[in-house]
Coordinates of C-alpha atoms and ligand atoms in Angstrom, one line a residue:
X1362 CA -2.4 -98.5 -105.3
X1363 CA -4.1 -95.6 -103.1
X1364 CA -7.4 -96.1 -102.7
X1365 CA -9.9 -92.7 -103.6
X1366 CA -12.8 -93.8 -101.8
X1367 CA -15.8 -91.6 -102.8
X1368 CA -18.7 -93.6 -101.7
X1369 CA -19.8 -91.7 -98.9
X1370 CA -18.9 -89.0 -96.8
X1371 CA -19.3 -91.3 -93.9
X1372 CA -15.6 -93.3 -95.1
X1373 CA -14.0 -91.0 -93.0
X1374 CA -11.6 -92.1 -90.2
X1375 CA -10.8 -90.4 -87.0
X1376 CA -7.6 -88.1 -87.2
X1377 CA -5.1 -88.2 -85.1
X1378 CA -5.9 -84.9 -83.5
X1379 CA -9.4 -86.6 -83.1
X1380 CA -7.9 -89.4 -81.8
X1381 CA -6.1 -87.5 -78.7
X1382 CA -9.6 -86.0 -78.0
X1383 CA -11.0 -89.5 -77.6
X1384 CA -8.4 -90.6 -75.6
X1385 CA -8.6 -87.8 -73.1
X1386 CA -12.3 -87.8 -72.9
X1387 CA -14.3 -87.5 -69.2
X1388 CA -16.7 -90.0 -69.1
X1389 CA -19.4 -91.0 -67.0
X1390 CA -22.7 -93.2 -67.1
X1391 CA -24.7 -91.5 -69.9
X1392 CA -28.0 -93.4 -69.0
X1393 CA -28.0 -92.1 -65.7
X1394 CA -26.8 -89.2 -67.3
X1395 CA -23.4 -88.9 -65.7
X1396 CA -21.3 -88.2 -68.7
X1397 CA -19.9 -85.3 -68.4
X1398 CA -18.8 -84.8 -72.8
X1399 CA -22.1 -85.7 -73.8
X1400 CA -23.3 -82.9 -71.7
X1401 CA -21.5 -80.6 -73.4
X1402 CA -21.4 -82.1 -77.1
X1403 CA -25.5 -81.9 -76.1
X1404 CA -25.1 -78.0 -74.5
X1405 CA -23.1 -77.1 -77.8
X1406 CA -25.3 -78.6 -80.6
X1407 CA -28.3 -77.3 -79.2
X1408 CA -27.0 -73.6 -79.0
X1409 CA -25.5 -73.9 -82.5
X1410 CA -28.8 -74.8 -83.9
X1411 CA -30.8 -72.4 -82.3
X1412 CA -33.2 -74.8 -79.8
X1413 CA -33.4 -75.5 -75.9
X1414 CA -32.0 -79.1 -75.6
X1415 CA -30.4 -82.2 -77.9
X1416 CA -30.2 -85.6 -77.5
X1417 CA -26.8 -87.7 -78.5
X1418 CA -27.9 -90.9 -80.6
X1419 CA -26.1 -93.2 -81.9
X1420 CA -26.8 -92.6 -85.9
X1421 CA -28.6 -90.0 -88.4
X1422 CA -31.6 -92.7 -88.9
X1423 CA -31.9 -92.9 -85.3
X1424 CA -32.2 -89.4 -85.1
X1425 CA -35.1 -89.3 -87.5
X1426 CA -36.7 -92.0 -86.3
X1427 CA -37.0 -90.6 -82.6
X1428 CA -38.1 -87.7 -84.0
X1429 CA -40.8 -89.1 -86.0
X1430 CA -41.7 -91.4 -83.4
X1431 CA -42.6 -88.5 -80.7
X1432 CA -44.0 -86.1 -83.3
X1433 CA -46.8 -89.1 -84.7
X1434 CA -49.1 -91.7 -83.8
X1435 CA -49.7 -95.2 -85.1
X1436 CA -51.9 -94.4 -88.5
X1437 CA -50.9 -90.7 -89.6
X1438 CA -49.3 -89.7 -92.6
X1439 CA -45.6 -87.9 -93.1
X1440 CA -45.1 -85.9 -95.8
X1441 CA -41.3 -86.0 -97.0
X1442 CA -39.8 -85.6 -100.3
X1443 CA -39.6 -88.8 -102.7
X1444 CA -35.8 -89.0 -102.4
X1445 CA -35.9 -88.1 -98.5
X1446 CA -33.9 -90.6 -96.5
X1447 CA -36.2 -92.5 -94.0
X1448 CA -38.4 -93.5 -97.3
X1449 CA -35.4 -94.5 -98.9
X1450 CA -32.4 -95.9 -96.8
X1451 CA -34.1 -96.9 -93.0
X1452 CA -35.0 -100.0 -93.8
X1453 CA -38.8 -99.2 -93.4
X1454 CA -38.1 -97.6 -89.9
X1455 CA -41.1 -95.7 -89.7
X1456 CA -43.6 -97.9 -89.8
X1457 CA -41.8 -100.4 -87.4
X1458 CA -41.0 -98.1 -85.0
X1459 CA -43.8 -95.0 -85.4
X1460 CA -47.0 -97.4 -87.5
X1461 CA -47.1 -94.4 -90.2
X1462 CA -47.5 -94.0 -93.7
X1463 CA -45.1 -92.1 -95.3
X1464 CA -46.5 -90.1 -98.2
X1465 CA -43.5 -89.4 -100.3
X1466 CA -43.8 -86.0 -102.9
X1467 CA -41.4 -85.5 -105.8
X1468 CA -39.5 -82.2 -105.4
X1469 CA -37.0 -80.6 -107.4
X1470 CA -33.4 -82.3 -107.0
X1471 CA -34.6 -83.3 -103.5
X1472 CA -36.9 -79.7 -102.8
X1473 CA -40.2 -79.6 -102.6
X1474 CA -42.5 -77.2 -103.7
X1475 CA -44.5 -76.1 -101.0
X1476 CA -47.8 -75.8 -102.4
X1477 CA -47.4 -79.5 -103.0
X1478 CA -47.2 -80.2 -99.4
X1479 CA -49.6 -78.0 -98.6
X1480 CA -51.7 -80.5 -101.0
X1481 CA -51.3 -83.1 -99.1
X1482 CA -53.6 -82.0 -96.1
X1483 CA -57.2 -83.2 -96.8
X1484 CA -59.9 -82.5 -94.7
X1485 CA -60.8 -84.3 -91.7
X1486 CA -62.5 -87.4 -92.9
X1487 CA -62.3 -91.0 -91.5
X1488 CA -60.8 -92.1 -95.0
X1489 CA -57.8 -90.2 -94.2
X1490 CA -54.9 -91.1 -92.0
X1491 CA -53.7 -87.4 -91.0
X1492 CA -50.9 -85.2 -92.1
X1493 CA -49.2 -84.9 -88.2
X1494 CA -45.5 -84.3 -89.8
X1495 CA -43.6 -82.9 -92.4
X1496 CA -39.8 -83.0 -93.5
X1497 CA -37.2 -81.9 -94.9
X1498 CA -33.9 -82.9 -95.5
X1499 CA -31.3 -79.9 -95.8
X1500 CA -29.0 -80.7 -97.8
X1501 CA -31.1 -83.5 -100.0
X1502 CA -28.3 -86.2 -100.3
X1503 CA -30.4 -87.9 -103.3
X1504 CA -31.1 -84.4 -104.6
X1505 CA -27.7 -83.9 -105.2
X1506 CA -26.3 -82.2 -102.0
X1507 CA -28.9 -79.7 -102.7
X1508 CA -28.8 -76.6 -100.2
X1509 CA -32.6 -75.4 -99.7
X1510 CA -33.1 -72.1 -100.6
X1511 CA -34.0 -70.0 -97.1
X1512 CA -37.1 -68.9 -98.2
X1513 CA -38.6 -72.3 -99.1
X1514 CA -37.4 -73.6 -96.0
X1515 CA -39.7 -71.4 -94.1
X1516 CA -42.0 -72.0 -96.4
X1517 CA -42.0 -75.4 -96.0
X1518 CA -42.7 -75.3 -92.4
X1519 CA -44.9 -72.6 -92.7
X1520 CA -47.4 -74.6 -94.6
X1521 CA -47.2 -77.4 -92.3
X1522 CA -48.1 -75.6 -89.1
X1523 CA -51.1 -74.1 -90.7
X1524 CA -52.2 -77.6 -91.6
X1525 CA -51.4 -78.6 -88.0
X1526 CA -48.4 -80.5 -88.8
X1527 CA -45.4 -80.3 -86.4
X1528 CA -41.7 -80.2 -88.5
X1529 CA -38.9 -82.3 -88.3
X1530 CA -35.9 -80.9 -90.7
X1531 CA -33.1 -83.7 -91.4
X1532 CA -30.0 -81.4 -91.3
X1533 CA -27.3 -84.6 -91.6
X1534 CA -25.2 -82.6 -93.7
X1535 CA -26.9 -78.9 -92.2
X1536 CA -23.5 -77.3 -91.3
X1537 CA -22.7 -78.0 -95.1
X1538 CA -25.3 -76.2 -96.0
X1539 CA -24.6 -73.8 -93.8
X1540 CA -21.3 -73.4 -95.3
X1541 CA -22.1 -73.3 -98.6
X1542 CA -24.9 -70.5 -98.3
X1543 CA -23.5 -68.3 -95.2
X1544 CA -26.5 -68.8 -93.7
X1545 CA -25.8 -69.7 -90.0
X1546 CA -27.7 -73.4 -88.3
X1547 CA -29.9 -71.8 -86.6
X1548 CA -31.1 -69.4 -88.8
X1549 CA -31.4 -72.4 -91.3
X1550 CA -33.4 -74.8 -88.9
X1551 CA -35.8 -71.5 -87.2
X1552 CA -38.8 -72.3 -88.4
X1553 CA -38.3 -75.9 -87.6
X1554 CA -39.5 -78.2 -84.6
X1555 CA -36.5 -80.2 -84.9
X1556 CA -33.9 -81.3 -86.5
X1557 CA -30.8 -83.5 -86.5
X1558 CA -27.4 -82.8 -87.0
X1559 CA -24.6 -85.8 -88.0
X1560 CA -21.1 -86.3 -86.8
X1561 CA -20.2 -88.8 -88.8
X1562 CA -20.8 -87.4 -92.3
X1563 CA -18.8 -84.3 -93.4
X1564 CA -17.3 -83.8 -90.1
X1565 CA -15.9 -86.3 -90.0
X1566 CA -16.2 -88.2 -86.2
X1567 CA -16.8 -92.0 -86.0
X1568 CA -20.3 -92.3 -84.7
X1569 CA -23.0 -90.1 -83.7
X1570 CA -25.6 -87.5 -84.5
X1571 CA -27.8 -85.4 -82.6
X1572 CA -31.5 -84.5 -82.5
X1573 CA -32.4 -80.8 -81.1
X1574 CA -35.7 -79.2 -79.8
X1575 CA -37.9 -78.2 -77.4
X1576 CA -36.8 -79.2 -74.0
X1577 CA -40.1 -81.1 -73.1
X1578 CA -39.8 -83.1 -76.2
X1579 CA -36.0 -84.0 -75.9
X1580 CA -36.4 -85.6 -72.4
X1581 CA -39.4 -87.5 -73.9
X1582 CA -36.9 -88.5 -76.8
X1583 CA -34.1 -89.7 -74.3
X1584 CA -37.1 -92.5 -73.4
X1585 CA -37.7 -93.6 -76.9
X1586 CA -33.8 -93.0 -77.6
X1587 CA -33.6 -96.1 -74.7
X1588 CA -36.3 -98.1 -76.0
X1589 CA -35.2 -98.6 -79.9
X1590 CA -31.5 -99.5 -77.8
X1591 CA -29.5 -96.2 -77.9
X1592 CA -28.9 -95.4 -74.3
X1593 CA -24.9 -95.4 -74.7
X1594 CA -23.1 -95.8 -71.4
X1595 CA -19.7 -94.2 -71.6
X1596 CA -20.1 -92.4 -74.7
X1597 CA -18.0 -89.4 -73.9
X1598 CA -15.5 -91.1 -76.1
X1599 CA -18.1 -90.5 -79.2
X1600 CA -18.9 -87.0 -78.2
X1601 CA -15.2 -86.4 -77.9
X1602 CA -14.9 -86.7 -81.2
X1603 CA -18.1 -84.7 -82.0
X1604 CA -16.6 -81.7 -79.8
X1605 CA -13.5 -82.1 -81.6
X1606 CA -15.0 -82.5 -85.2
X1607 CA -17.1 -78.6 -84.3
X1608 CA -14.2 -76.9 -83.5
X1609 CA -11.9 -78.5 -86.5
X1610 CA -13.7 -79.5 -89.4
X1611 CA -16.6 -77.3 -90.2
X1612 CA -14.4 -74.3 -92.1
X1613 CA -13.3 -76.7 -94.1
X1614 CA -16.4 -78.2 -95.6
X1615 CA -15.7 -75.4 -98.2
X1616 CA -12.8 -77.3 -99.2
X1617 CA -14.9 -80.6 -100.3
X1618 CA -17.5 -78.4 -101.8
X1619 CA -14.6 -77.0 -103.9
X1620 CA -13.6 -80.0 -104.7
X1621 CA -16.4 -81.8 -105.9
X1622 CA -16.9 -79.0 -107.8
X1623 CA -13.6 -79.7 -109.9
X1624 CA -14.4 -83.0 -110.0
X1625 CA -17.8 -82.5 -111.4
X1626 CA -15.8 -80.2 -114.1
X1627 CA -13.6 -82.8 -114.9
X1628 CA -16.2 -85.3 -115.4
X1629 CA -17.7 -82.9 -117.6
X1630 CA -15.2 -82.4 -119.5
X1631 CA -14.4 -85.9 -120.3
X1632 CA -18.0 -86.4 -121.5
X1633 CA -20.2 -87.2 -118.3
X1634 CA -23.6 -86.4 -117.9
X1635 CA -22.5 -84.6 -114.3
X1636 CA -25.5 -82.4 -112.2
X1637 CA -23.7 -79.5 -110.6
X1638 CA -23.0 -80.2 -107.3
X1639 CA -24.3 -77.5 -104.8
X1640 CA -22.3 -78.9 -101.4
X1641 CA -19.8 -82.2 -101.7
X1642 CA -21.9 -84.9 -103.7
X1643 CA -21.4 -85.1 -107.4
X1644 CA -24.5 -87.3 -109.3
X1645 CA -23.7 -88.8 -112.7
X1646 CA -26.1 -90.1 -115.0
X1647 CA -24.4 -93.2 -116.9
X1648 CA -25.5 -96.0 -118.8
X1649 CA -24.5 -98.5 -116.8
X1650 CA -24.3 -97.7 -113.3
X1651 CA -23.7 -100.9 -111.2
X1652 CA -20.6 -101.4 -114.3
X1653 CA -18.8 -98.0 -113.6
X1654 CA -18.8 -99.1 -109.7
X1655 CA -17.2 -101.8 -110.2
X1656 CA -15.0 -101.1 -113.2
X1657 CA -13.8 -98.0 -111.1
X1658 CA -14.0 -100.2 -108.3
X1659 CA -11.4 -102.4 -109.8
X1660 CA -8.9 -99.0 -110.6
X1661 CA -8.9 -98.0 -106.6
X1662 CA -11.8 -95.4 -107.8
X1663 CA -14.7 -96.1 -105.5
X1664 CA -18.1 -95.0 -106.1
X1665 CA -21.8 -96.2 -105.8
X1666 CA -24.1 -96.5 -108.1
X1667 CA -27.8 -95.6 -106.5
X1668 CA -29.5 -96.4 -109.1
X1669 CA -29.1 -98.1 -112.8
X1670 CA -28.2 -95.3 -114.2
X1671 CA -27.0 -92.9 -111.9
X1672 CA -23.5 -92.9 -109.9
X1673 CA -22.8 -90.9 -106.8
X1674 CA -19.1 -89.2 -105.5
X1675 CA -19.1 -87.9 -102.2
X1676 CA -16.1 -85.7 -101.1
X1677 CA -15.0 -85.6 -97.6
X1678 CA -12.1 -85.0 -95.2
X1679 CA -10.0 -88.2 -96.4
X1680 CA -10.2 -87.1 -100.2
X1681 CA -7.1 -84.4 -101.3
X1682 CA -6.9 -82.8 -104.3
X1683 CA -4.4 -85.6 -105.6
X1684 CA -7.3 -87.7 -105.3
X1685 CA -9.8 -85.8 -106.9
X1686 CA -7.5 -85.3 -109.8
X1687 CA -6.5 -89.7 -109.9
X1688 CA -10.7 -90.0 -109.7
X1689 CA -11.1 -87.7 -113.0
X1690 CA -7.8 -89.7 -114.6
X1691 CA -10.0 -93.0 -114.0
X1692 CA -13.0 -92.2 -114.4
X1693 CA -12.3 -90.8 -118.3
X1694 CA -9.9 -93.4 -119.5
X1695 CA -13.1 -95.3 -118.8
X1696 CA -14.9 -93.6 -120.7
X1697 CA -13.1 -93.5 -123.8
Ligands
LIG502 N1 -26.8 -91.4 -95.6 C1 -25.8 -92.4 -96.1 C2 -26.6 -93.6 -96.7 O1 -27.5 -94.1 -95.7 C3 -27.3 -93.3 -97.9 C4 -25.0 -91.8 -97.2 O2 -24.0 -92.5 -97.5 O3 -25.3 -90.7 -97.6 N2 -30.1 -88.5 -93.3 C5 -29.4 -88.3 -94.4 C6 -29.7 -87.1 -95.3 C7 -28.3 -89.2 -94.7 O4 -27.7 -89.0 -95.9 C8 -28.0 -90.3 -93.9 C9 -27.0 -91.3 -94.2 C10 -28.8 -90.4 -92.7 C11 -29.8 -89.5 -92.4 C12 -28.6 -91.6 -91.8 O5 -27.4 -91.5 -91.1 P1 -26.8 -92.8 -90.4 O6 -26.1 -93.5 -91.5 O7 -25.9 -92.3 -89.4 O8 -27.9 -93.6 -89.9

């Protein structure tokens, strides 16, 4: 039985073509910063998302949580949206690595309003820990893949910078966002500080992600990338990958967005409560959640349930259209 494995986009596994990159990598001492790939996989990221420098880290919640750490102190506050993924999924990162409070505000499949950020500054008063960072998460994986319109992004970090808050945008999955609404990286991630960019999601590489910003505040970032243990030493073989994954696999994010929309319409059509996916992550709202998983499980159909009642299919670069169509096939004779 072949497996359709549509738990996350991060399932994927290195293609052959990928593979040769590896292989052929220059490396060097990254910590003394002799490795020649991660220079340029550093070089390239930077440019294609509009800021001075990036840093290579070794995940997406290492990226945040370097980013949160030099844009804080010990006792502030960070405004992100309720579903946003270092309140959810970093296994309380933020306040063991940064000491802050993480103020969560409920947005609209994952996009908040910004008048309700700009809420959240209070006047200075010693009852209140400080608003020192906002951010957003473009697209918002519990949203729904949701692709921020333009104009809220600004927005967004507009309000934070007159409430004195610096701006840390999560772009994981930015490049499918990018994708899906023609609007180029950079132009996406202007009006933000920084943000973060991952390999290992839709594109498909093994390992890695990448935090971009102001020069000053990436060098401070390579110290705090050391201290929480990511100083990789001969991690050209990573950004390898990375390279490869930018020249190879971003077109062709359009083809999981078109998929998961076909799969959300044949969900649809065989009775699912499905939201329509923006990018490549279809939400269904089921009775029994944890059930589905493991009945569909159980058929070669994997899936997660993140919540009771809500299941999650991610498409990615391992998923074909055979598969998409076998996933439907499952999923409604379970339903009957
Ligand atoms: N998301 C994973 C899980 O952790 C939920 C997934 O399967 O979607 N930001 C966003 C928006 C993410 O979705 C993720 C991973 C991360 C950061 C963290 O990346 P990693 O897993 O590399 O630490």
């Amino acid at each position: 039985m072949k497996l359709v494995d549509l738990r996350s986009d991060t399932v994927t596994r290195p293609t052959p073509g990928m593979r040769e990159a590896i292989a052929r990598a220059e490396v060097g001492d990254d910590v003394f910063g002799d490795d020649p790939t991660v220079r340029a996989l550093e070089e390239r990221v930077a440019g294609l998302l509009g800021k001075e420098a990036a840093l290579f880290v070794p995940s997406g919640t290492m990226a945040n949580q370097v980013a949160i750490r030099l844009h804080t102190a010990p006792g502030d506050e960070v405004v992100m949206e309720a579903g946003a993924h270092p309140f959810n999924y970093e296994a309380g990162a933020a306040a063991l690595v940064s000491g802050v409070q993480i103020r969560p505000v409920p947005g609209r499949r994952g996009v908040m309003d910004p008048a309700d950020v700009a809420a959240c500054f209070r006047p200075a008063d010693p009852h209140f820990a400080p608003v020192t960072l906002v951010c957003a998460e473009d697209t918002a994986n519990r949203g729904g893949g949701t692709v921020h319109p333009l104009a809220t992004l600004d927005a967004l970090a507009e309000v934070a910078r007159e409430g004195g808050a610096a701006t840390h945008l999560d772009g994981a999955r930015l490049l499918n966002a990018a994708v899906a609404s023609g609007i180029p990286a950079a132009r996406r991630a202007r009006a933000w500080d920084t943000v973060s960019l991952c390999l290992s999601k839709g594109l498909g590489a093994p390992v890695g992600s990448l935090l971009a910003g102001p020069a000053e505040l990436i060098a401070r970032g390579r110290r705090v990338r050391k201290a929480l243990g990511g100083g990789m030493r001969q991690a050209g073989i990573l950004a390898a990958a990375g390279l490869y994954a930018l020249d190879h696999h971003v077109g062709r994010l359009a083809d999981d967005h078109r998929r998961a929309r076909r799969l959300a319409e044949g969900l649809a059509e065989a009775g699912y409560a499905v939201q329509a996916p923006e990018t490549n992550m279809v939400y269904v709202a089921v009775p029994d959640a944890p059930r589905l998983q493991a009945e569909a499980g159980a058929r070669g159909v994997r899936l997660v349930a993140v919540g009771p009642d809500r299941v999650r299919l991610v498409t990615h670069l391992d998923v074909d259209d055979a598969g998409i169509e076998r996933a439907i096939a499952v999923l409604a004779e379970l339903r009957r």
